[in-house]
């Protein structure tokens, strides 16, 4: 693996993980924030606030799976779960007519997910033997 690719992987993965942990905590504790993932944002999109606890737990578990050594199958599931959650959020923002200011954090998450997944080291990839 090239050094550049490894650096991109770690920057994207750490930034993604920090974002997921911070929004996960906001969601688990149902904190009222103006930023992404908060109660106001989720209600604005038309979802009930009780979904926040589940989403927050999933995000924290996804970060654990991404940062644990080995377990490539678990990592694939984590990437898939994060991808589905973020694309669902992006679709929801588009459907309610949100401006780019509301959509930008979701697009950033999507870019970080793709970069982290694409640049991950071979030992973190699911091989044909799995």
mmCIF file of C-alpha atoms in Angstrom, residues 26-32 37-44 46-56:
data_model
loop_
_atom_site.group_PDB
_atom_site.id
_atom_site.type_symbol
_atom_site.label_atom_id
_atom_site.label_comp_id
_atom_site.label_asym_id
_atom_site.label_seq_id
_atom_site.Cartn_x
_atom_site.Cartn_y
_atom_site.Cartn_z
ATOM 1 C CA UNK A 26 -25.843 14.030 20.385
ATOM 2 C CA UNK A 27 -28.408 11.473 19.240
ATOM 3 C CA UNK A 28 -28.149 9.086 22.185
ATOM 4 C CA UNK A 29 -28.666 11.921 24.660
ATOM 5 C CA UNK A 30 -31.130 13.742 22.351
ATOM 6 C CA UNK A 31 -29.241 16.991 22.722
ATOM 7 C CA UNK A 32 -30.856 20.030 21.184
ATOM 8 C CA UNK A 37 -27.986 14.787 13.876
ATOM 9 C CA UNK A 38 -29.681 16.838 16.563
ATOM 10 C CA UNK A 39 -33.318 16.629 17.585
ATOM 11 C CA UNK A 40 -34.331 19.698 15.560
ATOM 12 C CA UNK A 41 -32.703 18.369 12.399
ATOM 13 C CA UNK A 42 -34.318 14.930 12.635
ATOM 14 C CA UNK A 43 -37.769 16.355 13.417
ATOM 15 C CA UNK A 44 -37.327 18.856 10.554
ATOM 16 C CA UNK A 46 -40.070 14.346 9.406
ATOM 17 C CA UNK A 47 -38.738 11.602 11.658
ATOM 18 C CA UNK A 48 -39.782 10.992 15.262
ATOM 19 C CA UNK A 49 -37.145 11.866 17.862
ATOM 20 C CA UNK A 50 -37.170 8.348 19.327
ATOM 21 C CA UNK A 51 -35.207 7.138 16.271
ATOM 22 C CA UNK A 52 -32.217 9.139 17.542
ATOM 23 C CA UNK A 53 -31.235 6.663 20.269
ATOM 24 C CA UNK A 54 -31.054 3.820 17.766
ATOM 25 C CA UNK A 55 -29.123 5.839 15.180
ATOM 26 C CA UNK A 56 -26.695 7.079 17.831
#
